PDB file of C-alpha atoms and ligand atoms in Angstrom:
ATOM      1  CA  UNK A  29       0.000   0.000   0.000  1.00 46.00           C
ATOM      2  CA  UNK A  30       2.236   2.751  -1.262  1.00 51.00           C
ATOM      3  CA  UNK A  31       1.998   6.114   0.422  1.00 58.00           C
ATOM      4  CA  UNK A  32      -0.450   5.159   3.135  1.00 70.00           C
ATOM      5  CA  UNK A  33       1.130   5.121   6.569  1.00 81.00           C
ATOM      6  CA  UNK A  34      -0.203   3.107   9.523  1.00 85.00           C
ATOM      7  CA  UNK A  35      -0.935   6.408  11.282  1.00 88.00           C
ATOM      8  CA  UNK A  36      -2.985   7.522   8.328  1.00 85.00           C
ATOM      9  CA  UNK A  37      -4.879   4.226   8.291  1.00 89.00           C
ATOM     10  CA  UNK A  38      -5.688   4.524  11.984  1.00 92.00           C
ATOM     11  CA  UNK A  39      -6.988   8.018  11.352  1.00 92.00           C
ATOM     12  CA  UNK A  40      -9.158   6.843   8.477  1.00 93.00           C
ATOM     13  CA  UNK A  41     -10.518   4.014  10.602  1.00 95.00           C
ATOM     14  CA  UNK A  42     -11.438   6.487  13.334  1.00 96.00           C
ATOM     15  CA  UNK A  43     -13.228   8.701  10.845  1.00 95.00           C
ATOM     16  CA  UNK A  44     -15.111   5.795   9.310  1.00 96.00           C
ATOM     17  CA  UNK A  45     -16.155   4.395  12.673  1.00 96.00           C
ATOM     18  CA  UNK A  46     -17.318   7.816  13.821  1.00 96.00           C
ATOM     19  CA  UNK A  47     -19.320   8.350  10.660  1.00 94.00           C
ATOM     20  CA  UNK A  48     -20.783   4.856  10.927  1.00 93.00           C
ATOM     21  CA  UNK A  49     -21.941   5.461  14.474  1.00 92.00           C
ATOM     22  CA  UNK A  50     -23.631   8.701  13.452  1.00 93.00           C
ATOM     23  CA  UNK A  51     -25.354   7.088  10.494  1.00 90.00           C
ATOM     24  CA  UNK A  52     -26.641   4.234  12.624  1.00 86.00           C
ATOM     25  CA  UNK A  53     -28.155   6.703  15.044  1.00 87.00           C
ATOM     26  CA  UNK A  54     -29.907   8.502  12.199  1.00 87.00           C
ATOM     27  CA  UNK A  55     -31.063   5.265  10.622  1.00 82.00           C
ATOM     28  CA  UNK A  56     -32.449   4.014  13.909  1.00 79.00           C
ATOM     29  CA  UNK A  57     -34.287   7.284  14.455  1.00 82.00           C
ATOM     30  CA  UNK A  58     -35.809   6.964  11.007  1.00 79.00           C
ATOM     31  CA  UNK A  59     -36.771   3.355  11.609  1.00 74.00           C
ATOM     32  CA  UNK A  60     -38.342   4.324  14.884  1.00 75.00           C
ATOM     33  CA  UNK A  61     -40.492   7.047  13.362  1.00 77.00           C
ATOM     34  CA  UNK A  62     -41.370   4.938  10.319  1.00 71.00           C
ATOM     35  CA  UNK A  63     -42.253   1.669  12.004  1.00 67.00           C
ATOM     36  CA  UNK A  64     -43.466   3.142  15.262  1.00 66.00           C
ATOM     37  CA  UNK A  65     -44.411   0.682  17.986  1.00 62.00           C
ATOM     38  CA  UNK A  66     -43.117  -2.330  16.118  1.00 62.00           C
ATOM     39  CA  UNK A  67     -39.644  -0.875  16.107  1.00 58.00           C
ATOM     40  CA  UNK A  68     -38.543  -1.832  19.605  1.00 61.00           C
ATOM     41  CA  UNK A  69     -39.744  -5.362  19.094  1.00 61.00           C
ATOM     42  CA  UNK A  70     -37.991  -5.688  15.748  1.00 59.00           C
ATOM     43  CA  UNK A  71     -34.788  -4.245  17.067  1.00 60.00           C
ATOM     44  CA  UNK A  72     -34.791  -6.343  20.207  1.00 59.00           C
ATOM     45  CA  UNK A  73     -32.933  -8.970  18.219  1.00 55.00           C
ATOM     46  CA  UNK A  74     -30.495  -6.466  16.721  1.00 53.00           C
ATOM     47  CA  UNK A  75     -28.162  -5.047  19.319  1.00 55.00           C
ATOM     48  CA  UNK A  76     -25.883  -2.120  18.585  1.00 54.00           C
ATOM     49  CA  UNK A  77     -22.836  -4.222  17.957  1.00 52.00           C
ATOM     50  CA  UNK A  78     -24.681  -6.623  15.715  1.00 56.00           C
ATOM     51  CA  UNK A  79     -24.885  -4.414  12.700  1.00 60.00           C
ATOM     52  CA  UNK A  80     -25.534  -7.289  10.383  1.00 58.00           C
ATOM     53  CA  UNK A  81     -28.860  -7.980  12.035  1.00 59.00           C
ATOM     54  CA  UNK A  82     -29.882  -4.366  11.608  1.00 62.00           C
ATOM     55  CA  UNK A  83     -28.753  -4.401   7.996  1.00 58.00           C
ATOM     56  CA  UNK A  84     -31.067  -7.312   7.251  1.00 61.00           C
ATOM     57  CA  UNK A  85     -33.764  -5.598   9.247  1.00 61.00           C
ATOM     58  CA  UNK A  86     -33.390  -2.559   7.019  1.00 61.00           C
ATOM     59  CA  UNK A  87     -33.424  -4.751   3.932  1.00 59.00           C
ATOM     60  CA  UNK A  88     -36.612  -6.422   5.093  1.00 60.00           C
ATOM     61  CA  UNK A  89     -38.372  -3.186   5.823  1.00 59.00           C
ATOM     62  CA  UNK A  90     -37.031  -1.851   2.505  1.00 51.00           C
ATOM     63  CA  UNK A  91     -37.647   1.727   3.482  1.00 55.00           C
ATOM     64  CA  UNK A  92     -36.798   3.809   0.483  1.00 60.00           C
ATOM     65  CA  UNK A  93     -36.094   6.825   2.651  1.00 61.00           C
ATOM     66  CA  UNK A  94     -33.144   4.940   4.113  1.00 70.00           C
ATOM     67  CA  UNK A  95     -31.701   4.420   0.644  1.00 75.00           C
ATOM     68  CA  UNK A  96     -28.805   6.892   0.571  1.00 81.00           C
ATOM     69  CA  UNK A  97     -27.871   6.245   4.211  1.00 84.00           C
ATOM     70  CA  UNK A  98     -27.936   2.502   3.662  1.00 81.00           C
ATOM     71  CA  UNK A  99     -25.657   2.817   0.674  1.00 84.00           C
ATOM     72  CA  UNK A 100     -23.259   4.984   2.645  1.00 89.00           C
ATOM     73  CA  UNK A 101     -23.276   2.550   5.542  1.00 88.00           C
ATOM     74  CA  UNK A 102     -22.527  -0.318   3.197  1.00 88.00           C
ATOM     75  CA  UNK A 103     -19.698   1.672   1.612  1.00 92.00           C
ATOM     76  CA  UNK A 104     -18.260   2.426   5.062  1.00 94.00           C
ATOM     77  CA  UNK A 105     -18.574  -1.203   6.081  1.00 92.00           C
ATOM     78  CA  UNK A 106     -16.688  -2.280   2.966  1.00 94.00           C
ATOM     79  CA  UNK A 107     -14.013   0.359   3.500  1.00 95.00           C
ATOM     80  CA  UNK A 108     -13.479  -0.941   7.053  1.00 95.00           C
ATOM     81  CA  UNK A 109     -13.096  -4.444   5.655  1.00 95.00           C
ATOM     82  CA  UNK A 110     -10.529  -3.195   3.155  1.00 94.00           C
ATOM     83  CA  UNK A 111      -8.675  -1.536   6.028  1.00 94.00           C
ATOM     84  CA  UNK A 112      -8.577  -4.912   7.738  1.00 93.00           C
ATOM     85  CA  UNK A 113      -7.368  -6.911   4.755  1.00 92.00           C
ATOM     86  CA  UNK A 114      -4.886  -4.302   3.572  1.00 91.00           C
ATOM     87  CA  UNK A 115      -6.479  -3.374   0.263  1.00 92.00           C
ATOM     88  CA  UNK A 116      -7.649   0.024   1.457  1.00 94.00           C
ATOM     89  CA  UNK A 117      -6.735   2.918  -0.820  1.00 93.00           C
ATOM     90  CA  UNK A 118      -6.666   0.812  -3.971  1.00 95.00           C
ATOM     91  CA  UNK A 119      -9.355   1.123  -6.614  1.00 96.00           C
ATOM     92  CA  UNK A 120     -11.508  -1.998  -6.657  1.00 93.00           C
ATOM     93  CA  UNK A 121     -11.924  -1.790 -10.434  1.00 96.00           C
ATOM     94  CA  UNK A 122      -8.455  -0.992 -11.831  1.00 97.00           C
ATOM     95  CA  UNK A 123      -6.337  -1.757  -8.751  1.00 95.00           C
ATOM     96  CA  UNK A 124      -4.508   1.567  -8.925  1.00 95.00           C
ATOM     97  CA  UNK A 125      -4.023   3.715  -5.796  1.00 95.00           C
ATOM     98  CA  UNK A 126      -6.934   6.091  -5.236  1.00 95.00           C
ATOM     99  CA  UNK A 127      -5.954   9.773  -5.240  1.00 94.00           C
ATOM    100  CA  UNK A 128      -5.058  10.807  -1.626  1.00 91.00           C
ATOM    101  CA  UNK A 129      -7.125  13.971  -1.968  1.00 93.00           C
ATOM    102  CA  UNK A 130     -10.121  11.931  -3.009  1.00 94.00           C
ATOM    103  CA  UNK A 131      -9.711   9.659   0.028  1.00 93.00           C
ATOM    104  CA  UNK A 132      -9.453  12.760   2.156  1.00 91.00           C
ATOM    105  CA  UNK A 133     -12.904  13.902   1.046  1.00 92.00           C
ATOM    106  CA  UNK A 134     -14.522  10.466   0.716  1.00 92.00           C
ATOM    107  CA  UNK A 135     -12.624   7.990   2.901  1.00 94.00           C
ATOM    108  CA  UNK A 136     -15.158   5.252   2.137  1.00 94.00           C
ATOM    109  CA  UNK A 137     -14.846   5.383  -1.650  1.00 94.00           C
ATOM    110  CA  UNK A 138     -13.793   2.101  -3.321  1.00 94.00           C
ATOM    111  CA  UNK A 139     -13.056   3.714  -6.704  1.00 95.00           C
ATOM    112  CA  UNK A 140     -10.439   6.027  -8.167  1.00 96.00           C
ATOM    113  CA  UNK A 141     -11.602   9.164  -9.901  1.00 96.00           C
ATOM    114  CA  UNK A 142     -11.353   7.675 -13.381  1.00 97.00           C
ATOM    115  CA  UNK A 143     -13.357   4.539 -12.568  1.00 97.00           C
ATOM    116  CA  UNK A 144     -15.966   6.552 -10.664  1.00 95.00           C
ATOM    117  CA  UNK A 145     -16.454   8.800 -13.708  1.00 96.00           C
ATOM    118  CA  UNK A 146     -16.802   5.710 -15.885  1.00 95.00           C
ATOM    119  CA  UNK A 147     -19.360   4.223 -13.528  1.00 93.00           C
ATOM    120  CA  UNK A 148     -21.377   7.428 -13.383  1.00 93.00           C
ATOM    121  CA  UNK A 149     -21.414   7.647 -17.175  1.00 94.00           C
ATOM    122  CA  UNK A 150     -22.615   4.069 -17.326  1.00 92.00           C
ATOM    123  CA  UNK A 151     -25.334   4.734 -14.737  1.00 89.00           C
ATOM    124  CA  UNK A 152     -26.560   7.714 -16.689  1.00 90.00           C
ATOM    125  CA  UNK A 153     -26.539   5.773 -19.937  1.00 91.00           C
ATOM    126  CA  UNK A 154     -28.584   2.888 -18.498  1.00 87.00           C
ATOM    127  CA  UNK A 155     -30.991   5.240 -16.722  1.00 80.00           C
ATOM    128  CA  UNK A 156     -32.036   6.729 -20.030  1.00 70.00           C
TER     129      UNK A 156
HETATM  130 ZN1   ZN B 229      -9.834   2.778 -10.852  1.00 84.38          ZN
END
């Protein structure tokens, strides 16, 4: 992992974990107001540390209003996994290092600028 120091990785991990915590709080608030009374019961099986259970809970409830937050949470989760297995900072499409400035702004991104542009073009083309 050229150019990424252990200190930098620890910092990124902190940022990602902090962001994740915040997002979970927001998601849970939204679930609470959307599902109402059923919420506590549904979440009784999903404790804070058991994110996976809450992820499937969110998938089951398929609340469209959670869409962007869910995607961000998934991206953060994947970034944390890449931190663990040492592939963090490398583009998952072309394998090249992601621009440091880009990681600074979006620490959870799995794509370099070029591949992200490609993907966005593709998304626009298929949306038409
Ligand atoms: Zn790339």
